Amino acid sequence: MPKMTFIEPDGTRREVDAPLGLSVLEIAHKNSLDLEGACEGSLACSTCHVVIEPEWFDVLPDAQEDEEDMLDLAFGLTKTSRLGCQIIMTEELDGLVVRLPGGSNNAMK
């Protein structure tokens, strides 16, 4: 089974199983990681914002326009920011490393 690593805001690294076909958001939730996902993956918020480690960013498919629009609302946006709900685990992403930002902007509350 593929693996991925989450780097928590305090720098703690957590390597977890990353089942094929699940999103980074779903994988985080399965492993009790603090990644909000207020809209439950419907691409209507930016609370599942993650920062992709640079060596992995170009491996991912490009973000679509809807995702980029939501990213504009993300807390702590970086050049390698993506929404966890839009990254689906594949064999090619085995070993993916993402950082969890220290907060989120939730306009849905």
PDB file of N, CA and C in Angstrom:
ATOM      1  N   MET A   1       0.847  -1.180   0.000  1.00  0.00           N
ATOM      2  CA  MET A   1       0.000   0.000   0.000  1.00  0.00           C
ATOM      3  C   MET A   1       0.889   1.239   0.000  1.00  0.00           C
ATOM      4  N   PRO A   2       0.503   2.252  -0.785  1.00  0.00           N
ATOM      5  CA  PRO A   2       1.278   3.492  -0.772  1.00  0.00           C
ATOM      6  C   PRO A   2       1.280   4.121   0.619  1.00  0.00           C
ATOM      7  N   LYS A   3       2.300   4.925   0.862  1.00  0.00           N
ATOM      8  CA  LYS A   3       2.433   5.673   2.110  1.00  0.00           C
ATOM      9  C   LYS A   3       2.523   7.148   1.765  1.00  0.00           C
ATOM     10  N   MET A   4       2.227   7.976   2.740  1.00  0.00           N
ATOM     11  CA  MET A   4       2.492   9.400   2.613  1.00  0.00           C
ATOM     12  C   MET A   4       2.853   9.933   3.981  1.00  0.00           C
ATOM     13  N   THR A   5       3.488  11.099   4.007  1.00  0.00           N
ATOM     14  CA  THR A   5       3.907  11.706   5.257  1.00  0.00           C
ATOM     15  C   THR A   5       3.251  13.068   5.406  1.00  0.00           C
ATOM     16  N   PHE A   6       2.655  13.278   6.571  1.00  0.00           N
ATOM     17  CA  PHE A   6       2.128  14.584   6.948  1.00  0.00           C
ATOM     18  C   PHE A   6       3.121  15.209   7.919  1.00  0.00           C
ATOM     19  N   ILE A   7       3.448  16.480   7.698  1.00  0.00           N
ATOM     20  CA  ILE A   7       4.277  17.222   8.638  1.00  0.00           C
ATOM     21  C   ILE A   7       3.343  18.187   9.359  1.00  0.00           C
ATOM     22  N   GLU A   8       3.180  17.961  10.654  1.00  0.00           N
ATOM     23  CA  GLU A   8       2.266  18.773  11.449  1.00  0.00           C
ATOM     24  C   GLU A   8       2.880  20.147  11.711  1.00  0.00           C
ATOM     25  N   PRO A   9       2.058  21.142  12.103  1.00  0.00           N
ATOM     26  CA  PRO A   9       2.571  22.498  12.314  1.00  0.00           C
ATOM     27  C   PRO A   9       3.759  22.578  13.273  1.00  0.00           C
ATOM     28  N   ASP A  10       3.849  21.652  14.224  1.00  0.00           N
ATOM     29  CA  ASP A  10       4.969  21.669  15.178  1.00  0.00           C
ATOM     30  C   ASP A  10       6.206  20.940  14.647  1.00  0.00           C
ATOM     31  N   GLY A  11       6.138  20.443  13.395  1.00  0.00           N
ATOM     32  CA  GLY A  11       7.269  19.753  12.781  1.00  0.00           C
ATOM     33  C   GLY A  11       7.245  18.239  12.909  1.00  0.00           C
ATOM     34  N   THR A  12       6.300  17.697  13.678  1.00  0.00           N
ATOM     35  CA  THR A  12       6.168  16.248  13.824  1.00  0.00           C
ATOM     36  C   THR A  12       5.816  15.627  12.477  1.00  0.00           C
ATOM     37  N   ARG A  13       6.546  14.590  12.102  1.00  0.00           N
ATOM     38  CA  ARG A  13       6.287  13.868  10.850  1.00  0.00           C
ATOM     39  C   ARG A  13       5.493  12.607  11.163  1.00  0.00           C
ATOM     40  N   ARG A  14       4.406  12.382  10.419  1.00  0.00           N
ATOM     41  CA  ARG A  14       3.599  11.170  10.605  1.00  0.00           C
ATOM     42  C   ARG A  14       3.459  10.463   9.267  1.00  0.00           C
ATOM     43  N   GLU A  15       4.093   9.309   9.163  1.00  0.00           N
ATOM     44  CA  GLU A  15       3.940   8.494   7.960  1.00  0.00           C
ATOM     45  C   GLU A  15       2.723   7.612   8.148  1.00  0.00           C
ATOM     46  N   VAL A  16       1.849   7.592   7.144  1.00  0.00           N
ATOM     47  CA  VAL A  16       0.597   6.833   7.243  1.00  0.00           C
ATOM     48  C   VAL A  16       0.371   6.040   5.963  1.00  0.00           C
ATOM     49  N   ASP A  17      -0.478   5.011   6.057  1.00  0.00           N
ATOM     50  CA  ASP A  17      -0.943   4.313   4.867  1.00  0.00           C
ATOM     51  C   ASP A  17      -1.821   5.265   4.073  1.00  0.00           C
ATOM     52  N   ALA A  18      -1.675   5.217   2.742  1.00  0.00           N
ATOM     53  CA  ALA A  18      -2.425   6.114   1.869  1.00  0.00           C
ATOM     54  C   ALA A  18      -3.123   5.288   0.791  1.00  0.00           C
ATOM     55  N   PRO A  19      -4.310   4.761   1.111  1.00  0.00           N
ATOM     56  CA  PRO A  19      -5.000   3.897   0.154  1.00  0.00           C
ATOM     57  C   PRO A  19      -5.248   4.576  -1.195  1.00  0.00           C
ATOM     58  N   LEU A  20      -5.030   3.824  -2.250  1.00  0.00           N
ATOM     59  CA  LEU A  20      -5.272   4.331  -3.599  1.00  0.00           C
ATOM     60  C   LEU A  20      -6.718   4.804  -3.732  1.00  0.00           C
ATOM     61  N   GLY A  21      -6.908   5.928  -4.419  1.00  0.00           N
ATOM     62  CA  GLY A  21      -8.244   6.448  -4.685  1.00  0.00           C
ATOM     63  C   GLY A  21      -8.794   7.376  -3.619  1.00  0.00           C
ATOM     64  N   LEU A  22      -8.159   7.434  -2.442  1.00  0.00           N
ATOM     65  CA  LEU A  22      -8.609   8.366  -1.409  1.00  0.00           C
ATOM     66  C   LEU A  22      -7.895   9.703  -1.593  1.00  0.00           C
ATOM     67  N   SER A  23      -8.563  10.777  -1.168  1.00  0.00           N
ATOM     68  CA  SER A  23      -7.936  12.091  -1.224  1.00  0.00           C
ATOM     69  C   SER A  23      -7.030  12.286  -0.016  1.00  0.00           C
ATOM     70  N   VAL A  24      -6.130  13.248  -0.107  1.00  0.00           N
ATOM     71  CA  VAL A  24      -5.273  13.595   1.028  1.00  0.00           C
ATOM     72  C   VAL A  24      -6.138  13.979   2.225  1.00  0.00           C
ATOM     73  N   LEU A  25      -7.238  14.680   1.989  1.00  0.00           N
ATOM     74  CA  LEU A  25      -8.166  15.032   3.069  1.00  0.00           C
ATOM     75  C   LEU A  25      -8.718  13.778   3.744  1.00  0.00           C
ATOM     76  N   GLU A  26      -9.184  12.818   2.963  1.00  0.00           N
ATOM     77  CA  GLU A  26      -9.724  11.577   3.528  1.00  0.00           C
ATOM     78  C   GLU A  26      -8.655  10.797   4.287  1.00  0.00           C
ATOM     79  N   ILE A  27      -7.444  10.775   3.749  1.00  0.00           N
ATOM     80  CA  ILE A  27      -6.352  10.066   4.420  1.00  0.00           C
ATOM     81  C   ILE A  27      -6.044  10.733   5.756  1.00  0.00           C
ATOM     82  N   ALA A  28      -6.029  12.058   5.781  1.00  0.00           N
ATOM     83  CA  ALA A  28      -5.793  12.786   7.036  1.00  0.00           C
ATOM     84  C   ALA A  28      -6.865  12.433   8.063  1.00  0.00           C
ATOM     85  N   HIS A  29      -8.130  12.434   7.645  1.00  0.00           N
ATOM     86  CA  HIS A  29      -9.223  12.127   8.573  1.00  0.00           C
ATOM     87  C   HIS A  29      -9.127  10.691   9.085  1.00  0.00           C
ATOM     88  N   LYS A  30      -8.773   9.739   8.203  1.00  0.00           N
ATOM     89  CA  LYS A  30      -8.648   8.333   8.628  1.00  0.00           C
ATOM     90  C   LYS A  30      -7.567   8.165   9.692  1.00  0.00           C
ATOM     91  N   ASN A  31      -6.620   9.103   9.724  1.00  0.00           N
ATOM     92  CA  ASN A  31      -5.493   9.010  10.651  1.00  0.00           C
ATOM     93  C   ASN A  31      -5.559  10.062  11.757  1.00  0.00           C
ATOM     94  N   SER A  32      -6.741  10.632  11.963  1.00  0.00           N
ATOM     95  CA  SER A  32      -6.992  11.596  13.043  1.00  0.00           C
ATOM     96  C   SER A  32      -6.038  12.786  13.020  1.00  0.00           C
ATOM     97  N   LEU A  33      -5.707  13.240  11.818  1.00  0.00           N
ATOM     98  CA  LEU A  33      -4.869  14.425  11.676  1.00  0.00           C
ATOM     99  C   LEU A  33      -5.760  15.660  11.594  1.00  0.00           C
ATOM    100  N   ASP A  34      -5.238  16.776  12.039  1.00  0.00           N
ATOM    101  CA  ASP A  34      -6.009  18.015  12.138  1.00  0.00           C
ATOM    102  C   ASP A  34      -6.019  18.756  10.803  1.00  0.00           C
ATOM    103  N   LEU A  35      -6.871  18.303   9.890  1.00  0.00           N
ATOM    104  CA  LEU A  35      -7.100  18.939   8.597  1.00  0.00           C
ATOM    105  C   LEU A  35      -8.611  19.065   8.469  1.00  0.00           C
ATOM    106  N   GLU A  36      -9.112  20.299   8.541  1.00  0.00           N
ATOM    107  CA  GLU A  36     -10.542  20.511   8.759  1.00  0.00           C
ATOM    108  C   GLU A  36     -11.448  19.959   7.657  1.00  0.00           C
ATOM    109  N   GLY A  37     -11.399  20.491   6.458  1.00  0.00           N
ATOM    110  CA  GLY A  37     -12.298  20.036   5.395  1.00  0.00           C
ATOM    111  C   GLY A  37     -13.754  20.377   5.679  1.00  0.00           C
ATOM    112  N   ALA A  38     -14.037  21.640   5.999  1.00  0.00           N
ATOM    113  CA  ALA A  38     -15.387  22.065   6.401  1.00  0.00           C
ATOM    114  C   ALA A  38     -16.458  21.740   5.368  1.00  0.00           C
ATOM    115  N   CYS A  39     -16.107  21.789   4.087  1.00  0.00           N
ATOM    116  CA  CYS A  39     -17.117  21.523   3.049  1.00  0.00           C
ATOM    117  C   CYS A  39     -17.163  20.049   2.660  1.00  0.00           C
ATOM    118  N   GLU A  40     -16.426  19.219   3.404  1.00  0.00           N
ATOM    119  CA  GLU A  40     -16.387  17.768   3.185  1.00  0.00           C
ATOM    120  C   GLU A  40     -15.922  17.383   1.785  1.00  0.00           C
ATOM    121  N   GLY A  41     -14.994  18.183   1.246  1.00  0.00           N
ATOM    122  CA  GLY A  41     -14.402  17.844  -0.043  1.00  0.00           C
ATOM    123  C   GLY A  41     -15.193  18.282  -1.251  1.00  0.00           C
ATOM    124  N   SER A  42     -16.140  19.195  -1.085  1.00  0.00           N
ATOM    125  CA  SER A  42     -16.964  19.618  -2.223  1.00  0.00           C
ATOM    126  C   SER A  42     -16.397  20.844  -2.950  1.00  0.00           C
ATOM    127  N   LEU A  43     -15.166  21.222  -2.628  1.00  0.00           N
ATOM    128  CA  LEU A  43     -14.479  22.330  -3.271  1.00  0.00           C
ATOM    129  C   LEU A  43     -15.213  23.660  -3.066  1.00  0.00           C
ATOM    130  N   ALA A  44     -15.695  23.856  -1.826  1.00  0.00           N
ATOM    131  CA  ALA A  44     -16.428  25.075  -1.502  1.00  0.00           C
ATOM    132  C   ALA A  44     -15.764  25.860  -0.371  1.00  0.00           C
ATOM    133  N   CYS A  45     -14.540  25.466   0.014  1.00  0.00           N
ATOM    134  CA  CYS A  45     -13.819  26.186   1.064  1.00  0.00           C
ATOM    135  C   CYS A  45     -12.325  25.943   0.860  1.00  0.00           C
ATOM    136  N   SER A  46     -11.528  26.473   1.762  1.00  0.00           N
ATOM    137  CA  SER A  46     -10.074  26.256   1.660  1.00  0.00           C
ATOM    138  C   SER A  46      -9.511  25.634   2.931  1.00  0.00           C
ATOM    139  N   THR A  47     -10.358  25.031   3.754  1.00  0.00           N
ATOM    140  CA  THR A  47      -9.913  24.538   5.057  1.00  0.00           C
ATOM    141  C   THR A  47      -9.113  23.235   4.989  1.00  0.00           C
ATOM    142  N   CYS A  48      -9.003  22.634   3.817  1.00  0.00           N
ATOM    143  CA  CYS A  48      -8.151  21.445   3.678  1.00  0.00           C
ATOM    144  C   CYS A  48      -6.850  21.804   2.968  1.00  0.00           C
ATOM    145  N   HIS A  49      -6.488  23.084   3.041  1.00  0.00           N
ATOM    146  CA  HIS A  49      -5.246  23.576   2.442  1.00  0.00           C
ATOM    147  C   HIS A  49      -4.044  22.840   3.028  1.00  0.00           C
ATOM    148  N   VAL A  50      -3.189  22.342   2.149  1.00  0.00           N
ATOM    149  CA  VAL A  50      -1.923  21.721   2.542  1.00  0.00           C
ATOM    150  C   VAL A  50      -0.820  22.340   1.693  1.00  0.00           C
ATOM    151  N   VAL A  51       0.404  22.245   2.196  1.00  0.00           N
ATOM    152  CA  VAL A  51       1.566  22.726   1.458  1.00  0.00           C
ATOM    153  C   VAL A  51       2.370  21.505   1.023  1.00  0.00           C
ATOM    154  N   ILE A  52       2.494  21.346  -0.271  1.00  0.00           N
ATOM    155  CA  ILE A  52       3.199  20.198  -0.842  1.00  0.00           C
ATOM    156  C   ILE A  52       4.703  20.458  -0.759  1.00  0.00           C
ATOM    157  N   GLU A  53       5.459  19.472  -0.318  1.00  0.00           N
ATOM    158  CA  GLU A  53       6.908  19.623  -0.323  1.00  0.00           C
ATOM    159  C   GLU A  53       7.360  19.825  -1.773  1.00  0.00           C
ATOM    160  N   PRO A  54       8.298  20.754  -2.001  1.00  0.00           N
ATOM    161  CA  PRO A  54       8.666  21.155  -3.367  1.00  0.00           C
ATOM    162  C   PRO A  54       8.998  20.006  -4.311  1.00  0.00           C
ATOM    163  N   GLU A  55       9.670  18.969  -3.819  1.00  0.00           N
ATOM    164  CA  GLU A  55      10.053  17.871  -4.711  1.00  0.00           C
ATOM    165  C   GLU A  55       8.854  17.071  -5.213  1.00  0.00           C
ATOM    166  N   TRP A  56       7.698  17.237  -4.598  1.00  0.00           N
ATOM    167  CA  TRP A  56       6.483  16.523  -4.999  1.00  0.00           C
ATOM    168  C   TRP A  56       5.533  17.391  -5.823  1.00  0.00           C
ATOM    169  N   PHE A  57       5.702  18.696  -5.783  1.00  0.00           N
ATOM    170  CA  PHE A  57       4.714  19.589  -6.389  1.00  0.00           C
ATOM    171  C   PHE A  57       4.509  19.314  -7.883  1.00  0.00           C
ATOM    172  N   ASP A  58       5.586  19.140  -8.636  1.00  0.00           N
ATOM    173  CA  ASP A  58       5.456  18.933 -10.082  1.00  0.00           C
ATOM    174  C   ASP A  58       4.984  17.538 -10.453  1.00  0.00           C
ATOM    175  N   VAL A  59       4.954  16.628  -9.493  1.00  0.00           N
ATOM    176  CA  VAL A  59       4.443  15.273  -9.746  1.00  0.00           C
ATOM    177  C   VAL A  59       2.909  15.290  -9.779  1.00  0.00           C
ATOM    178  N   LEU A  60       2.312  16.235  -9.060  1.00  0.00           N
ATOM    179  CA  LEU A  60       0.845  16.311  -8.982  1.00  0.00           C
ATOM    180  C   LEU A  60       0.251  16.837 -10.284  1.00  0.00           C
ATOM    181  N   PRO A  61      -0.968  16.403 -10.607  1.00  0.00           N
ATOM    182  CA  PRO A  61      -1.673  17.039 -11.718  1.00  0.00           C
ATOM    183  C   PRO A  61      -1.896  18.518 -11.381  1.00  0.00           C
ATOM    184  N   ASP A  62      -1.944  19.363 -12.397  1.00  0.00           N
ATOM    185  CA  ASP A  62      -2.169  20.788 -12.172  1.00  0.00           C
ATOM    186  C   ASP A  62      -3.514  21.034 -11.503  1.00  0.00           C
ATOM    187  N   ALA A  63      -3.545  22.076 -10.672  1.00  0.00           N
ATOM    188  CA  ALA A  63      -4.808  22.490 -10.046  1.00  0.00           C
ATOM    189  C   ALA A  63      -5.740  23.057 -11.113  1.00  0.00           C
ATOM    190  N   GLN A  64      -7.019  22.731 -11.000  1.00  0.00           N
ATOM    191  CA  GLN A  64      -8.024  23.289 -11.894  1.00  0.00           C
ATOM    192  C   GLN A  64      -8.412  24.690 -11.423  1.00  0.00           C
ATOM    193  N   GLU A  65      -9.089  25.439 -12.241  1.00  0.00           N
ATOM    194  CA  GLU A  65      -9.445  26.822 -11.937  1.00  0.00           C
ATOM    195  C   GLU A  65     -10.260  26.942 -10.646  1.00  0.00           C
ATOM    196  N   ASP A  66     -11.213  26.026 -10.418  1.00  0.00           N
ATOM    197  CA  ASP A  66     -12.028  26.080  -9.197  1.00  0.00           C
ATOM    198  C   ASP A  66     -11.165  25.931  -7.945  1.00  0.00           C
ATOM    199  N   GLU A  67     -10.192  25.027  -8.005  1.00  0.00           N
ATOM    200  CA  GLU A  67      -9.298  24.853  -6.867  1.00  0.00           C
ATOM    201  C   GLU A  67      -8.458  26.116  -6.657  1.00  0.00           C
ATOM    202  N   GLU A  68      -7.934  26.683  -7.728  1.00  0.00           N
ATOM    203  CA  GLU A  68      -7.129  27.897  -7.600  1.00  0.00           C
ATOM    204  C   GLU A  68      -7.936  29.044  -7.005  1.00  0.00           C
ATOM    205  N   ASP A  69      -9.214  29.137  -7.372  1.00  0.00           N
ATOM    206  CA  ASP A  69     -10.085  30.171  -6.802  1.00  0.00           C
ATOM    207  C   ASP A  69     -10.220  29.995  -5.291  1.00  0.00           C
ATOM    208  N   MET A  70     -10.392  28.766  -4.832  1.00  0.00           N
ATOM    209  CA  MET A  70     -10.514  28.503  -3.398  1.00  0.00           C
ATOM    210  C   MET A  70      -9.181  28.718  -2.686  1.00  0.00           C
ATOM    211  N   LEU A  71      -8.092  28.382  -3.340  1.00  0.00           N
ATOM    212  CA  LEU A  71      -6.777  28.575  -2.723  1.00  0.00           C
ATOM    213  C   LEU A  71      -6.504  30.044  -2.409  1.00  0.00           C
ATOM    214  N   ASP A  72      -7.085  30.936  -3.190  1.00  0.00           N
ATOM    215  CA  ASP A  72      -6.914  32.367  -2.921  1.00  0.00           C
ATOM    216  C   ASP A  72      -7.393  32.740  -1.525  1.00  0.00           C
ATOM    217  N   LEU A  73      -8.253  31.922  -0.935  1.00  0.00           N
ATOM    218  CA  LEU A  73      -8.809  32.191   0.393  1.00  0.00           C
ATOM    219  C   LEU A  73      -8.042  31.488   1.508  1.00  0.00           C
ATOM    220  N   ALA A  74      -7.041  30.700   1.149  1.00  0.00           N
ATOM    221  CA  ALA A  74      -6.350  29.848   2.121  1.00  0.00           C
ATOM    222  C   ALA A  74      -5.446  30.646   3.059  1.00  0.00           C
ATOM    223  N   PHE A  75      -5.377  30.191   4.296  1.00  0.00           N
ATOM    224  CA  PHE A  75      -4.474  30.739   5.308  1.00  0.00           C
ATOM    225  C   PHE A  75      -3.046  30.289   5.000  1.00  0.00           C
ATOM    226  N   GLY A  76      -2.095  31.222   4.959  1.00  0.00           N
ATOM    227  CA  GLY A  76      -0.699  30.856   4.771  1.00  0.00           C
ATOM    228  C   GLY A  76      -0.369  30.306   3.398  1.00  0.00           C
ATOM    229  N   LEU A  77      -0.991  30.850   2.359  1.00  0.00           N
ATOM    230  CA  LEU A  77      -0.799  30.371   0.985  1.00  0.00           C
ATOM    231  C   LEU A  77       0.681  30.437   0.573  1.00  0.00           C
ATOM    232  N   THR A  78       1.150  29.385  -0.113  1.00  0.00           N
ATOM    233  CA  THR A  78       2.519  29.335  -0.623  1.00  0.00           C
ATOM    234  C   THR A  78       2.494  28.951  -2.099  1.00  0.00           C
ATOM    235  N   LYS A  79       3.666  28.945  -2.720  1.00  0.00           N
ATOM    236  CA  LYS A  79       3.775  28.554  -4.134  1.00  0.00           C
ATOM    237  C   LYS A  79       3.403  27.096  -4.355  1.00  0.00           C
ATOM    238  N   THR A  80       3.505  26.267  -3.314  1.00  0.00           N
ATOM    239  CA  THR A  80       3.203  24.841  -3.470  1.00  0.00           C
ATOM    240  C   THR A  80       1.938  24.450  -2.704  1.00  0.00           C
ATOM    241  N   SER A  81       1.049  25.404  -2.484  1.00  0.00           N
ATOM    242  CA  SER A  81      -0.215  25.122  -1.799  1.00  0.00           C
ATOM    243  C   SER A  81      -1.187  24.393  -2.714  1.00  0.00           C
ATOM    244  N   ARG A  82      -1.927  23.469  -2.132  1.00  0.00           N
ATOM    245  CA  ARG A  82      -3.011  22.766  -2.828  1.00  0.00           C
ATOM    246  C   ARG A  82      -4.105  22.475  -1.810  1.00  0.00           C
ATOM    247  N   LEU A  83      -5.267  22.064  -2.306  1.00  0.00           N
ATOM    248  CA  LEU A  83      -6.351  21.622  -1.433  1.00  0.00           C
ATOM    249  C   LEU A  83      -6.290  20.104  -1.327  1.00  0.00           C
ATOM    250  N   GLY A  84      -6.280  19.617  -0.096  1.00  0.00           N
ATOM    251  CA  GLY A  84      -6.176  18.184   0.140  1.00  0.00           C
ATOM    252  C   GLY A  84      -7.300  17.374  -0.487  1.00  0.00           C
ATOM    253  N   CYS A  85      -8.468  17.975  -0.637  1.00  0.00           N
ATOM    254  CA  CYS A  85      -9.599  17.245  -1.223  1.00  0.00           C
ATOM    255  C   CYS A  85      -9.416  16.998  -2.717  1.00  0.00           C
ATOM    256  N   GLN A  86      -8.477  17.702  -3.341  1.00  0.00           N
ATOM    257  CA  GLN A  86      -8.286  17.595  -4.782  1.00  0.00           C
ATOM    258  C   GLN A  86      -7.091  16.739  -5.178  1.00  0.00           C
ATOM    259  N   ILE A  87      -6.376  16.214  -4.199  1.00  0.00           N
ATOM    260  CA  ILE A  87      -5.227  15.353  -4.483  1.00  0.00           C
ATOM    261  C   ILE A  87      -5.637  13.923  -4.172  1.00  0.00           C
ATOM    262  N   ILE A  88      -5.743  13.120  -5.206  1.00  0.00           N
ATOM    263  CA  ILE A  88      -6.173  11.728  -5.078  1.00  0.00           C
ATOM    264  C   ILE A  88      -4.944  10.825  -5.136  1.00  0.00           C
ATOM    265  N   MET A  89      -4.838   9.930  -4.164  1.00  0.00           N
ATOM    266  CA  MET A  89      -3.667   9.058  -4.060  1.00  0.00           C
ATOM    267  C   MET A  89      -3.606   8.086  -5.229  1.00  0.00           C
ATOM    268  N   THR A  90      -2.432   8.031  -5.842  1.00  0.00           N
ATOM    269  CA  THR A  90      -2.122   7.086  -6.918  1.00  0.00           C
ATOM    270  C   THR A  90      -0.794   6.412  -6.579  1.00  0.00           C
ATOM    271  N   GLU A  91      -0.446   5.374  -7.314  1.00  0.00           N
ATOM    272  CA  GLU A  91       0.856   4.711  -7.122  1.00  0.00           C
ATOM    273  C   GLU A  91       1.993   5.708  -7.315  1.00  0.00           C
ATOM    274  N   GLU A  92       1.840   6.617  -8.271  1.00  0.00           N
ATOM    275  CA  GLU A  92       2.877   7.610  -8.559  1.00  0.00           C
ATOM    276  C   GLU A  92       3.141   8.532  -7.366  1.00  0.00           C
ATOM    277  N   LEU A  93       2.147   8.687  -6.493  1.00  0.00           N
ATOM    278  CA  LEU A  93       2.289   9.573  -5.338  1.00  0.00           C
ATOM    279  C   LEU A  93       2.757   8.847  -4.074  1.00  0.00           C
ATOM    280  N   ASP A  94       3.115   7.573  -4.202  1.00  0.00           N
ATOM    281  CA  ASP A  94       3.629   6.825  -3.053  1.00  0.00           C
ATOM    282  C   ASP A  94       4.840   7.567  -2.487  1.00  0.00           C
ATOM    283  N   GLY A  95       4.768   7.951  -1.207  1.00  0.00           N
ATOM    284  CA  GLY A  95       5.837   8.696  -0.563  1.00  0.00           C
ATOM    285  C   GLY A  95       5.575  10.186  -0.464  1.00  0.00           C
ATOM    286  N   LEU A  96       4.439  10.650  -0.984  1.00  0.00           N
ATOM    287  CA  LEU A  96       4.075  12.070  -0.967  1.00  0.00           C
ATOM    288  C   LEU A  96       4.268  12.664   0.430  1.00  0.00           C
ATOM    289  N   VAL A  97       4.786  13.906   0.479  1.00  0.00           N
ATOM    290  CA  VAL A  97       4.988  14.605   1.745  1.00  0.00           C
ATOM    291  C   VAL A  97       4.265  15.949   1.669  1.00  0.00           C
ATOM    292  N   VAL A  98       3.383  16.190   2.651  1.00  0.00           N
ATOM    293  CA  VAL A  98       2.647  17.455   2.722  1.00  0.00           C
ATOM    294  C   VAL A  98       2.760  18.049   4.122  1.00  0.00           C
ATOM    295  N   ARG A  99       2.742  19.369   4.174  1.00  0.00           N
ATOM    296  CA  ARG A  99       2.750  20.092   5.451  1.00  0.00           C
ATOM    297  C   ARG A  99       1.346  20.586   5.757  1.00  0.00           C
ATOM    298  N   LEU A 100       0.978  20.481   7.025  1.00  0.00           N
ATOM    299  CA  LEU A 100      -0.297  21.030   7.483  1.00  0.00           C
ATOM    300  C   LEU A 100      -0.034  22.438   7.998  1.00  0.00           C
ATOM    301  N   PRO A 101      -0.741  23.444   7.458  1.00  0.00           N
ATOM    302  CA  PRO A 101      -0.524  24.802   7.946  1.00  0.00           C
ATOM    303  C   PRO A 101      -1.005  24.950   9.392  1.00  0.00           C
ATOM    304  N   GLY A 102      -0.588  26.004  10.033  1.00  0.00           N
ATOM    305  CA  GLY A 102      -0.936  26.224  11.434  1.00  0.00           C
ATOM    306  C   GLY A 102      -2.327  26.766  11.673  1.00  0.00           C
ATOM    307  N   GLY A 103      -3.115  26.952  10.626  1.00  0.00           N
ATOM    308  CA  GLY A 103      -4.475  27.468  10.786  1.00  0.00           C
ATOM    309  C   GLY A 103      -5.230  27.366   9.489  1.00  0.00           C
ATOM    310  N   SER A 104      -6.461  27.870   9.480  1.00  0.00           N
ATOM    311  CA  SER A 104      -7.258  27.869   8.240  1.00  0.00           C
ATOM    312  C   SER A 104      -8.207  29.050   8.278  1.00  0.00           C
ATOM    313  N   ASN A 105      -8.652  29.436   7.094  1.00  0.00           N
ATOM    314  CA  ASN A 105      -9.689  30.440   6.966  1.00  0.00           C
ATOM    315  C   ASN A 105     -10.977  29.708   6.649  1.00  0.00           C
ATOM    316  N   ASN A 106     -11.972  29.804   7.511  1.00  0.00           N
ATOM    317  CA  ASN A 106     -13.229  29.104   7.298  1.00  0.00           C
ATOM    318  C   ASN A 106     -14.347  30.112   7.178  1.00  0.00           C
ATOM    319  N   ALA A 107     -14.693  30.446   5.943  1.00  0.00           N
ATOM    320  CA  ALA A 107     -15.770  31.392   5.684  1.00  0.00           C
ATOM    321  C   ALA A 107     -17.134  30.734   5.833  1.00  0.00           C
ATOM    322  N   MET A 108     -17.176  29.423   6.064  1.00  0.00           N
ATOM    323  CA  MET A 108     -18.447  28.715   6.164  1.00  0.00           C
ATOM    324  C   MET A 108     -19.031  28.814   7.563  1.00  0.00           C
ATOM    325  N   LYS A 109     -18.248  29.246   8.563  1.00  0.00           N
ATOM    326  CA  LYS A 109     -18.741  29.323   9.929  1.00  0.00           C
ATOM    327  C   LYS A 109     -19.460  30.618  10.178  1.00  0.00           C
TER     328      LYS A 109
END
